[in-house]
mmCIF file of C-alpha atoms and ligand atoms in Angstrom:
data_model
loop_
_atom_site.group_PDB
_atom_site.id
_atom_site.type_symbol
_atom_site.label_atom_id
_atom_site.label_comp_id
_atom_site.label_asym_id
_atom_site.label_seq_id
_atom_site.Cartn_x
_atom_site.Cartn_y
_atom_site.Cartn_z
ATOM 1 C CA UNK A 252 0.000 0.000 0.000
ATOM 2 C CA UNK A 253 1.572 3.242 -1.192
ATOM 3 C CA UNK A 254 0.368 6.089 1.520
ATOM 4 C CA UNK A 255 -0.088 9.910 -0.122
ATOM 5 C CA UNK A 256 1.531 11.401 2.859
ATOM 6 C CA UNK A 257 3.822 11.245 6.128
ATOM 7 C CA UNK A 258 0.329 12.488 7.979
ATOM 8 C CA UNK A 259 -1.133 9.327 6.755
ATOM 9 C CA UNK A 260 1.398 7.116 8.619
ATOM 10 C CA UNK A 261 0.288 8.560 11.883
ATOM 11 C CA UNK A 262 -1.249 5.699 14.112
ATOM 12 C CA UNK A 263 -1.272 1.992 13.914
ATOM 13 C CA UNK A 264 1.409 1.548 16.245
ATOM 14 C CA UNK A 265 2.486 -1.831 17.414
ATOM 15 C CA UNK A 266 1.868 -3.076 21.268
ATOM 16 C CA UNK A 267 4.610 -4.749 22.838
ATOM 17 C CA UNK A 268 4.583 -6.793 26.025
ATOM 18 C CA UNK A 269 7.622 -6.076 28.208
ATOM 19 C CA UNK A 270 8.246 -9.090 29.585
ATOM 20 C CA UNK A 271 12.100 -8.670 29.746
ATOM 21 C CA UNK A 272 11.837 -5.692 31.921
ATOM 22 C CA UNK A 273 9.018 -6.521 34.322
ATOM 23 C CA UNK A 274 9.704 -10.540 34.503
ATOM 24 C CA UNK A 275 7.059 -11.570 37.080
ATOM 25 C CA UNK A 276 5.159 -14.208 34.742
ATOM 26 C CA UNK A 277 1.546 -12.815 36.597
ATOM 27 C CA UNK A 278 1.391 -9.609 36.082
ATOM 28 C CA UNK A 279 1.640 -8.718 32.011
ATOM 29 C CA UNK A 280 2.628 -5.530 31.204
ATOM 30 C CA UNK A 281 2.120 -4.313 27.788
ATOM 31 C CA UNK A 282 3.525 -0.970 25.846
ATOM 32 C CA UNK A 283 1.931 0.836 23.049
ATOM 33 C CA UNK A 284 4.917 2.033 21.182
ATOM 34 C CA UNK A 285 3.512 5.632 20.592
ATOM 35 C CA UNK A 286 7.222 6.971 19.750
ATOM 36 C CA UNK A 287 7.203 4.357 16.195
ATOM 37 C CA UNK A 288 4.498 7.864 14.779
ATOM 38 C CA UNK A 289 6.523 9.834 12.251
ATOM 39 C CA UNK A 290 6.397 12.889 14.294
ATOM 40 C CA UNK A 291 8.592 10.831 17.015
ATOM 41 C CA UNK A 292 5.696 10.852 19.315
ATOM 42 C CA UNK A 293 2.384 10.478 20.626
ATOM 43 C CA UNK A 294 1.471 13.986 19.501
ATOM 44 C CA UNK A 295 1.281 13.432 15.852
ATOM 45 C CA UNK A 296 -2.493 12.333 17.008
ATOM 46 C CA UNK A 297 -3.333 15.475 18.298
ATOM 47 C CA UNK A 298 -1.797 17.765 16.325
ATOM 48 C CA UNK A 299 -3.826 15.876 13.184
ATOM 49 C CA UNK A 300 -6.817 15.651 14.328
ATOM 50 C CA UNK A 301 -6.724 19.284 16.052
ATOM 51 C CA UNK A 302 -5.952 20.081 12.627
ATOM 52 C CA UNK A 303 -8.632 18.256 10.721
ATOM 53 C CA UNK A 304 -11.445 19.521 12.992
ATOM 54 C CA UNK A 305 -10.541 22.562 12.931
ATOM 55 C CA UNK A 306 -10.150 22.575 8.830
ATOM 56 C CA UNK A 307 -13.788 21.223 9.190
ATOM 57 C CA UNK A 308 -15.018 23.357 11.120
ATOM 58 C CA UNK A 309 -13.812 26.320 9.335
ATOM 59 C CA UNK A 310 -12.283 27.625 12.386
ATOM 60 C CA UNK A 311 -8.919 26.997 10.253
ATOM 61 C CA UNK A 312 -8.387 27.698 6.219
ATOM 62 C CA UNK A 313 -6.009 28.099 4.078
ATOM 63 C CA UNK A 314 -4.793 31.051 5.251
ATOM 64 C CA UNK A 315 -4.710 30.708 8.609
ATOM 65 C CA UNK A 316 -1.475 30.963 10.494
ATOM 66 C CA UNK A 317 -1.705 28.128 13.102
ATOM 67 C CA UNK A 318 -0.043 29.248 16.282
ATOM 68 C CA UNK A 319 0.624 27.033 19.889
ATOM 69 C CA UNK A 320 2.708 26.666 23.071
ATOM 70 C CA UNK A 321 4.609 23.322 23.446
ATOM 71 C CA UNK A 322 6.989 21.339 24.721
ATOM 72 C CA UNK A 323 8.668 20.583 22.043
ATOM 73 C CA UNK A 324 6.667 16.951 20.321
ATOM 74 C CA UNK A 325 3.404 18.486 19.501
ATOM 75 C CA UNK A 326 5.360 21.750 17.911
ATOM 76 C CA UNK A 327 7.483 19.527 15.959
ATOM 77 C CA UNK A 328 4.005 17.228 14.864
ATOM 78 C CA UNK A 329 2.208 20.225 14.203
ATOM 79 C CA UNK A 330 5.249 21.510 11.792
ATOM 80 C CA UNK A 331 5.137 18.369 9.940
ATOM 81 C CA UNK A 332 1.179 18.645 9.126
ATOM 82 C CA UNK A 333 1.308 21.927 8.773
ATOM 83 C CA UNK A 334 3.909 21.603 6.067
ATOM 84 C CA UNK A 335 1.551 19.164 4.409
ATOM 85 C CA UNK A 336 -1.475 21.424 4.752
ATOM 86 C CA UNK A 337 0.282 24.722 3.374
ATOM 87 C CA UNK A 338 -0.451 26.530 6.616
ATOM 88 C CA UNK A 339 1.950 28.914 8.380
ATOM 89 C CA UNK A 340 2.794 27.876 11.965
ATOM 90 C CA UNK A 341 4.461 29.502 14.762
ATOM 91 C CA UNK A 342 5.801 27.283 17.737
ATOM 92 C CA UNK A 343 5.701 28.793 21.063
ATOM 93 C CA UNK A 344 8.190 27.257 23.229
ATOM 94 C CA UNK A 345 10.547 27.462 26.516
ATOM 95 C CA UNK A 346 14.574 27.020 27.477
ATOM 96 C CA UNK A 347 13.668 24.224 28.567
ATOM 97 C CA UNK A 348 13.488 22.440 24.735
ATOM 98 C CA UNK A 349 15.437 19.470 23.883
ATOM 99 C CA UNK A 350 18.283 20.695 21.892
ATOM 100 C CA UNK A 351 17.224 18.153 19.316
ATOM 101 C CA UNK A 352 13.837 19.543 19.239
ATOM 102 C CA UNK A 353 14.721 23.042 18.798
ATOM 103 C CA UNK A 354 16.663 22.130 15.690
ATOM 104 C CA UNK A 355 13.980 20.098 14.233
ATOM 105 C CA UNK A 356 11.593 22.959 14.402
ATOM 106 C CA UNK A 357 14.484 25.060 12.212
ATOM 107 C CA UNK A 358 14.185 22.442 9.966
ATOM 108 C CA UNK A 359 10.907 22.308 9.281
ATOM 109 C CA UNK A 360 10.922 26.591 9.001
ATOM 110 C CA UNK A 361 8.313 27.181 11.901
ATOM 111 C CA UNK A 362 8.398 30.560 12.782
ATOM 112 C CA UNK A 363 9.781 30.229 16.336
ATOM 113 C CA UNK A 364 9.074 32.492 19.848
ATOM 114 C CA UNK A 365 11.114 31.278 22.754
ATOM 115 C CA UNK A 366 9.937 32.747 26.102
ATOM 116 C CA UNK A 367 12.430 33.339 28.782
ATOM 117 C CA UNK A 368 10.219 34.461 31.725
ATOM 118 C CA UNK A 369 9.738 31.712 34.204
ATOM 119 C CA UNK A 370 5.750 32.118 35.818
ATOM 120 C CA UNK A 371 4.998 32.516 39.350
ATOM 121 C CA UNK A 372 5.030 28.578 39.797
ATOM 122 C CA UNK A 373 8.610 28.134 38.060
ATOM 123 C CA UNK A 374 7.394 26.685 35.159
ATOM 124 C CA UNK A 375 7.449 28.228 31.475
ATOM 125 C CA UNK A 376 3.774 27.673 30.912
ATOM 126 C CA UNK A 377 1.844 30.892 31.821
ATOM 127 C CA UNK A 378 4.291 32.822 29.431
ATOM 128 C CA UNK A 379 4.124 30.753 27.221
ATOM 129 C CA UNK A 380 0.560 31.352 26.773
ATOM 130 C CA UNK A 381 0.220 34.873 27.395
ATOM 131 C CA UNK A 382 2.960 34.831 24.219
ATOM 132 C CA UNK A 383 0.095 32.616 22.042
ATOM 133 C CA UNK A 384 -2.102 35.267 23.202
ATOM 134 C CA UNK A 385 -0.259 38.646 22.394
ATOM 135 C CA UNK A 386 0.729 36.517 18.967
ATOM 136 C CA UNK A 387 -2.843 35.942 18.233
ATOM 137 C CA UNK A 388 -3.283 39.971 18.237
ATOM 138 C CA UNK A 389 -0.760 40.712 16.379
ATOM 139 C CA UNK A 390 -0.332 38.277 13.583
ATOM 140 C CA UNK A 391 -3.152 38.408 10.934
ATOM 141 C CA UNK A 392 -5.681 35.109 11.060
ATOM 142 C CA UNK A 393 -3.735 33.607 13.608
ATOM 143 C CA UNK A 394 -5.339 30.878 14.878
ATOM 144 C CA UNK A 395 -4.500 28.700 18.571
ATOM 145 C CA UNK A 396 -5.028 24.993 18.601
ATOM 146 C CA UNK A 397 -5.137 25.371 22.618
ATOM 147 C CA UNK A 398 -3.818 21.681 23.175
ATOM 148 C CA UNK A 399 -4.901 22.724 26.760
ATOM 149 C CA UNK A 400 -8.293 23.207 26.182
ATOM 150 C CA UNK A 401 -9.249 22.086 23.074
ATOM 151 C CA UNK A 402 -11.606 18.628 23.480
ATOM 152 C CA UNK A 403 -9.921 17.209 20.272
ATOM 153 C CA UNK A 404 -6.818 16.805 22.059
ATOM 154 C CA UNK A 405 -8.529 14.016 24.284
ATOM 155 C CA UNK A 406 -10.922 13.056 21.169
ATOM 156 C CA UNK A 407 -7.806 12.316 19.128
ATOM 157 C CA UNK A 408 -6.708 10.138 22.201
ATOM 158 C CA UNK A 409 -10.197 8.545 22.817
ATOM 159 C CA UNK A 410 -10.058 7.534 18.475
ATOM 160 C CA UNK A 411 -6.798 7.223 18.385
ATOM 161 C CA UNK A 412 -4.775 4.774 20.233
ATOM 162 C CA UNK A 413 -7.268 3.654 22.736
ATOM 163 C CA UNK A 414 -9.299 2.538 19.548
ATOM 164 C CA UNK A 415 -6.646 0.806 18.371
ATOM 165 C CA UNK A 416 -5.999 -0.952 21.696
ATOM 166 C CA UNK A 417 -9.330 -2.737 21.697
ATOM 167 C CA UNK A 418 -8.673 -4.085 18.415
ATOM 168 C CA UNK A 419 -5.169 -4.926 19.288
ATOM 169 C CA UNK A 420 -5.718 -7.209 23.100
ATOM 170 C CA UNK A 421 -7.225 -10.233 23.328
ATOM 171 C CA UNK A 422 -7.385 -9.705 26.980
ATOM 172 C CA UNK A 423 -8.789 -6.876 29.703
ATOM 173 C CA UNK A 424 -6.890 -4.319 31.216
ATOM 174 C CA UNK A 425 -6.706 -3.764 34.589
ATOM 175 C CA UNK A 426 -4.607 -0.873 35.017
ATOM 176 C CA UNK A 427 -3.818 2.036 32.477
ATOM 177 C CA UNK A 428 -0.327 4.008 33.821
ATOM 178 C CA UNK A 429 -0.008 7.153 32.178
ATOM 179 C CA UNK A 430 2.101 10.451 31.987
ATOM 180 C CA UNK A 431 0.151 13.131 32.090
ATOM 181 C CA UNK A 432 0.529 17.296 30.595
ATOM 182 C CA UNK A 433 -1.952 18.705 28.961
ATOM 183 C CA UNK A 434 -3.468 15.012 30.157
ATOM 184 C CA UNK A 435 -5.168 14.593 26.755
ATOM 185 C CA UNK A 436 -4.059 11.678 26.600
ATOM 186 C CA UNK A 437 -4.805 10.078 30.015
ATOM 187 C CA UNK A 438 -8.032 11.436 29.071
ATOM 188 C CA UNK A 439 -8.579 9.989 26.323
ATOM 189 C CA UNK A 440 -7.198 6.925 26.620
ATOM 190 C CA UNK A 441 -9.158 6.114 29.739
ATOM 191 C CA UNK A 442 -12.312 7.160 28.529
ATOM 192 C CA UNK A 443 -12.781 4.534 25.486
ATOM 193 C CA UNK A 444 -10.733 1.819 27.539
ATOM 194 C CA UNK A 445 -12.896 2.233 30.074
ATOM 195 C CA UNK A 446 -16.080 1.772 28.255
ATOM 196 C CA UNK A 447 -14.651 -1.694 26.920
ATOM 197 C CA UNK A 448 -13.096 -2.438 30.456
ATOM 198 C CA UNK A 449 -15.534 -0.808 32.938
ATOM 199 C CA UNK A 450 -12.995 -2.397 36.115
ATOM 200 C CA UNK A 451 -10.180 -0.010 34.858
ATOM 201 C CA UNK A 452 -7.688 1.407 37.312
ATOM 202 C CA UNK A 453 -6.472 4.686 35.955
ATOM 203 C CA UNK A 454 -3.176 6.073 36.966
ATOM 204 C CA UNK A 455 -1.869 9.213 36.004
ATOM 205 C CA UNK A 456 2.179 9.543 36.440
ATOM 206 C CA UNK A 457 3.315 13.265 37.592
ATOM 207 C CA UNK A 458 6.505 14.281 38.217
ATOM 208 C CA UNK A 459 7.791 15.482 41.406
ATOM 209 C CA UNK A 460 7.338 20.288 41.214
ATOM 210 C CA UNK A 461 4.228 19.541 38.826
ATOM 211 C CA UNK A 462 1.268 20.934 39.790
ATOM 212 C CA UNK A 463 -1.426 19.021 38.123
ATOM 213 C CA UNK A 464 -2.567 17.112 40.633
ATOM 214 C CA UNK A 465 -2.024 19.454 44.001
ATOM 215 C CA UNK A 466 1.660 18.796 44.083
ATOM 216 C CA UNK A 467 4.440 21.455 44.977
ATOM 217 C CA UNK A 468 5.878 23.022 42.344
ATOM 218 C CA UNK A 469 9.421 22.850 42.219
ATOM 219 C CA UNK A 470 12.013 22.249 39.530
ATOM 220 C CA UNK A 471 11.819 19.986 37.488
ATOM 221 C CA UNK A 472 14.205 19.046 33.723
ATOM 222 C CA UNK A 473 12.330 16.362 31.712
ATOM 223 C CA UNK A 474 10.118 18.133 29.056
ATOM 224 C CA UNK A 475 7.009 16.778 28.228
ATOM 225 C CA UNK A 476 5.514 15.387 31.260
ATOM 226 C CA UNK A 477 3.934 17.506 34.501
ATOM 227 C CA UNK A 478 3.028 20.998 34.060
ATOM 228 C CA UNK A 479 3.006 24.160 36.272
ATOM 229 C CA UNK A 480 -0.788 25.219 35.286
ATOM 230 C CA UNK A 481 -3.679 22.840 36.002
ATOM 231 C CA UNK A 482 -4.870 22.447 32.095
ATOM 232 C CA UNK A 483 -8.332 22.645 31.558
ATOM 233 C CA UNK A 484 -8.343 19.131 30.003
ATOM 234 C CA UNK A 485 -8.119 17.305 33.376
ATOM 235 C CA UNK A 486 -10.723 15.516 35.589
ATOM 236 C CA UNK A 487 -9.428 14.562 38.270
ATOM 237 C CA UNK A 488 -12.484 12.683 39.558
ATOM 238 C CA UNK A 489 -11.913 10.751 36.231
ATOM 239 C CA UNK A 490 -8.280 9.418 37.686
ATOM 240 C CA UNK A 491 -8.141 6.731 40.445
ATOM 241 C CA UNK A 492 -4.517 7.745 41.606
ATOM 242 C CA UNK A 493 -1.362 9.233 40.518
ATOM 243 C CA UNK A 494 1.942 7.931 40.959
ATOM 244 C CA UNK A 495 4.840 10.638 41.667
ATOM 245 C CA UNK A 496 8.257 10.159 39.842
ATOM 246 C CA UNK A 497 11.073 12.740 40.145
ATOM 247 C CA UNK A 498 13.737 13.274 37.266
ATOM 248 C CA UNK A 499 16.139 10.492 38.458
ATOM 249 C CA UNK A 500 13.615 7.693 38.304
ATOM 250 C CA UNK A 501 12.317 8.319 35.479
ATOM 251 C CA UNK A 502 16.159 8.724 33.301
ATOM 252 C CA UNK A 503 16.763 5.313 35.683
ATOM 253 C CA UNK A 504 13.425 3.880 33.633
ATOM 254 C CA UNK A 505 14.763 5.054 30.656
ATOM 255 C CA UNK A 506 17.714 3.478 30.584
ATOM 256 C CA UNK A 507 16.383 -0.117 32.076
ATOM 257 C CA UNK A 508 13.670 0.075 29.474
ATOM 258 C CA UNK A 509 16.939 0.254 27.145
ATOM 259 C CA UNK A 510 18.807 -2.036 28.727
ATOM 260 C CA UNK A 511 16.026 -4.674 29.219
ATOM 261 C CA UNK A 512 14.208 -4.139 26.046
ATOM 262 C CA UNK A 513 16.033 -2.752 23.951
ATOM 263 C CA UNK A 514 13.703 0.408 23.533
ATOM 264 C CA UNK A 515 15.483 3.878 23.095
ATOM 265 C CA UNK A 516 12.674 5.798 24.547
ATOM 266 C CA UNK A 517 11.802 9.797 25.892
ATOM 267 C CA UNK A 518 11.487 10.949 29.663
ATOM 268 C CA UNK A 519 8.034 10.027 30.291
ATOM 269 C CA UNK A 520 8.423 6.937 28.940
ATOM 270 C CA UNK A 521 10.774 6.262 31.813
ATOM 271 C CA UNK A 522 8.440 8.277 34.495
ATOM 272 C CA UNK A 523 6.247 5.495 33.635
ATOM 273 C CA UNK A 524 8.201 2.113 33.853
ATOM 274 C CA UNK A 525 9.162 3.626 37.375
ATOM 275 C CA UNK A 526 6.538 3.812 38.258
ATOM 276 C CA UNK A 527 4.837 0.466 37.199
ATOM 277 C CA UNK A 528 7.682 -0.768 39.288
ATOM 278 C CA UNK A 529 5.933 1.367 42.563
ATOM 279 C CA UNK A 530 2.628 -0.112 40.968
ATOM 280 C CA UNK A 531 3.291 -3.528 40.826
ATOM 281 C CA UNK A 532 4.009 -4.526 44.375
ATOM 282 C CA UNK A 533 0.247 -3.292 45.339
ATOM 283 C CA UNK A 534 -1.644 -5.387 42.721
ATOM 284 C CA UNK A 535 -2.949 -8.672 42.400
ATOM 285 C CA UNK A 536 -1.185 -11.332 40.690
ATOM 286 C CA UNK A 537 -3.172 -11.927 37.190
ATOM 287 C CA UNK A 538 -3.028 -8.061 36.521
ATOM 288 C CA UNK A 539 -2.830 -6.541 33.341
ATOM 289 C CA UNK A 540 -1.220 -3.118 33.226
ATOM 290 C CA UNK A 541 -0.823 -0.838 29.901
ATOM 291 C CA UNK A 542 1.017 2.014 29.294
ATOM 292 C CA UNK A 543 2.355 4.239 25.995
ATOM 293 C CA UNK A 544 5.735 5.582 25.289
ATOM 294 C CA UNK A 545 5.390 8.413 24.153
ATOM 295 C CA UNK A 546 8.477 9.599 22.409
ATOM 296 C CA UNK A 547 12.308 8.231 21.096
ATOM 297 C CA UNK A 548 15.288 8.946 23.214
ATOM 298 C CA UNK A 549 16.903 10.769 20.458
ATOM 299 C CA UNK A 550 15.623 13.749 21.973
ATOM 300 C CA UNK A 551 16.887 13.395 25.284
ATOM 301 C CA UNK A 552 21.100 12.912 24.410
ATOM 302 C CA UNK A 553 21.809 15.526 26.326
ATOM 303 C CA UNK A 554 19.084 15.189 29.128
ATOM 304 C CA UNK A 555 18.429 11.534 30.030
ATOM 305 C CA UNK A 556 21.088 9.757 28.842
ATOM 306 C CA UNK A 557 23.792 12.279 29.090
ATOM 307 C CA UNK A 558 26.037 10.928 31.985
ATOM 308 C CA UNK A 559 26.673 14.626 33.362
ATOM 309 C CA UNK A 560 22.945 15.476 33.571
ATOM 310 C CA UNK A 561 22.373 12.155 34.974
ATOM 311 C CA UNK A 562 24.877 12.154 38.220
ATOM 312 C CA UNK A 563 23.499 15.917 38.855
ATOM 313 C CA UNK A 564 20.096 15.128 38.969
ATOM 314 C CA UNK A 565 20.873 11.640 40.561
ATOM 315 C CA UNK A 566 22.584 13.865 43.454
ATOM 316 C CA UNK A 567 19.605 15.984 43.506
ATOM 317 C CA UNK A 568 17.690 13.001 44.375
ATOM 318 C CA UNK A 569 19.475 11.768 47.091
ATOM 319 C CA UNK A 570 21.069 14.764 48.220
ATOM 320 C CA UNK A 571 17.744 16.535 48.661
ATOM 321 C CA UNK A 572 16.099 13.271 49.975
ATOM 322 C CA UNK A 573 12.331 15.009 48.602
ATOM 323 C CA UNK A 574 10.997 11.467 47.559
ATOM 324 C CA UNK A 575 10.845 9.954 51.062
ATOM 325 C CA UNK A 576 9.499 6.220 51.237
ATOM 326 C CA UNK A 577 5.801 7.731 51.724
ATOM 327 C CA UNK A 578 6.091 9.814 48.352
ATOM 328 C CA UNK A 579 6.742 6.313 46.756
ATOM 329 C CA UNK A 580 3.339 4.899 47.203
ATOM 330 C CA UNK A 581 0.282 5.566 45.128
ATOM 331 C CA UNK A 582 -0.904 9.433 46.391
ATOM 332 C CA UNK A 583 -4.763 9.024 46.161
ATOM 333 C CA UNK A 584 -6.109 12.364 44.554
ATOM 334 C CA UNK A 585 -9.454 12.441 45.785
HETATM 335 N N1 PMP B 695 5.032 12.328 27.072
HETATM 336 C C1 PMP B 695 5.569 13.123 26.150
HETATM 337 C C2 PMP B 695 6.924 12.780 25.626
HETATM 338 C C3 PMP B 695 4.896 14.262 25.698
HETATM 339 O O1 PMP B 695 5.445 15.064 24.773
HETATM 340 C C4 PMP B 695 3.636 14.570 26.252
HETATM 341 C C5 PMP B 695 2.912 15.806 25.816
HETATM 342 N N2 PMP B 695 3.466 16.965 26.377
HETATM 343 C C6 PMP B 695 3.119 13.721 27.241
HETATM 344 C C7 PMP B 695 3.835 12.603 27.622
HETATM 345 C C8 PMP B 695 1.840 14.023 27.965
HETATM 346 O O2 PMP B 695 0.725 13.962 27.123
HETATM 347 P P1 PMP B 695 -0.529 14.869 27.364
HETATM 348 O O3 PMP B 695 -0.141 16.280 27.006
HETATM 349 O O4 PMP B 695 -1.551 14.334 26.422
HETATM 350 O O5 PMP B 695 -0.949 14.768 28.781
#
């Protein structure tokens, strides 16, 4: 089958149990390898299907100029359609940007505004935004996607992969483990799951100085996971608990999930292995737990698997001693 375009490649990805990593023969732990999208991540969904809708709609034509805060992956996946659609795009983003990503958005030619102003909770995101908004005044038919906000974020999520999940297992799923931002995709994911699986434990990963779920903000170095605004995408009543990672754990699940499995994967792919690990101890044998990687490790050379970055924030974690034994177990957030 000959495809028209890279957008047309997005989805279908592959599950894969990881039985190498978590070897306890009764609990099966299974990985839907989000990083194999074209984009290099999970947020080729959204930034498609934010994009369709929107086309639809009418909200967005041909010459709109598409405009949005990220990250880093759902700038880089909404370059890539937006190259295919003919639309202009400006990426909002923050220092704290993979290196890798940065120069992927050059690539591509998106018109690029890099914030410098931290917000009152130490993050980048409030300035971020309030740059998408000033942008939005200024440039003619501009046009936010508001990954935040906007429903087809979670939609895309909720069609997407959790779609294809159904079709993929022959089996239930007991336990979803998810990272969680703009939590689109915990969203999402949970929502169809849970219609097929109505027993469904979901669990939201958060990194230690995110805010999302009534945590302290603090610092914080892996991009892509956590956030330092509550988005308006998130329910909490909708999330049975939320395991807390810091940095160190989840580079240490990054490079086991290497080492084990031979997958190269992002931050919060790693947040989440550790902390299946914290999960797995508290479940009964039989379990089925499912998670997503979100994004390659390419992006994180000089974060995660840099061996500088790593001792640093390895000292951090033991030097500060934040994540006391009590932080390790599941923080209920109702
Ligand atoms: N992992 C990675 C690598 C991401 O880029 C993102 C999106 N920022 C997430 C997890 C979290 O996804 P969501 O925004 O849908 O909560």
């Amino acid at each position: 089958m000959i495809h028209n375009n890279i957008l047309d490649c997005i989805g279908k990805t592959p599950l894969i149990r990881l039985s190498r990593m978590f070897t306890d023969q009764s609990i099966t732990v299974v990985a839907k390898m989000e990083l194999l999208n074209p984009g290099g991540s999970i947020k080729d969904r959204p930034a498609l299907y934010m994009l369709q809708e929107g086309l639809k709609s009418g909200l967005i034509h041909k010459d709109s100029h598409i405009v949005e805060s990220s990250s880093g992956n759902l700038a880089i996946a909404l370059a890539m359609a937006c190259k295919i659609y003919g639309l202009k795009f400006t990426a909002v983003i923050d220092p704290k940007i993979a290196s890798a990503n940065l120069q992927m958005l050059k690539l591509y030619k998106a018109n690029i505004e890099m914030v410098s102003e931290k917000d009152q909770n130490g993050g980048y995101l409030k300035t971020r935004i309030d740059t998408v908004q000033r942008l939005c005044r200024q440039l003619p038919n501009a046009v936010w996607i508001n990954q935040y906000a906007n429903p087809n974020n979670w939609k895309s999520h909720y069609y997407g992969e959790a779609e294809e999940i159904i079709n993929q297992i022959d089996r239930s799923i007991d336990y979803l483990v998810v990272g969680a931002s703009t939590s689109g995709t915990i969203m999402g994911v949970s929502r169809r799951l849970k219609e097929k699986f109505p027993h469904l434990k979901v669990i939201a990963v958060d990194i230690v100085g995110s805010v999302l779920f009534g945590g302290h903000s603090g610092p914080r170095e892996i991009p892509g996971i956590g956030a330092s605004t509550v988005p308006a995408l998130l329910s909490p009543d909708e999330i049975d608990d939320v395991i807390y990672v810091d940095d160190y754990e989840s580079a240490l699940g990054c490079r086991e999930l290497l080492e084990h499995e031979g997958i190269f994967a992002g931050g919060s792919s790693g947040s989440s292995i550790s902390a299946i690990k914290k999960l797995i101890p508290t479940i009964p044998s039989g379990s089925c737990v499912l998670t997503l990687l979100a994004d390659r490790g390419d992006r994180y050379l000089d974060l995660v698997y840099d061996e500088e970055w790593f001792e640093m924030i390895k000292r951090r974690h033991f030097n500060k001693n934040h994540l006391n034994q009590e932080n390790f177990n599941l923080q209920s957030v109702v």
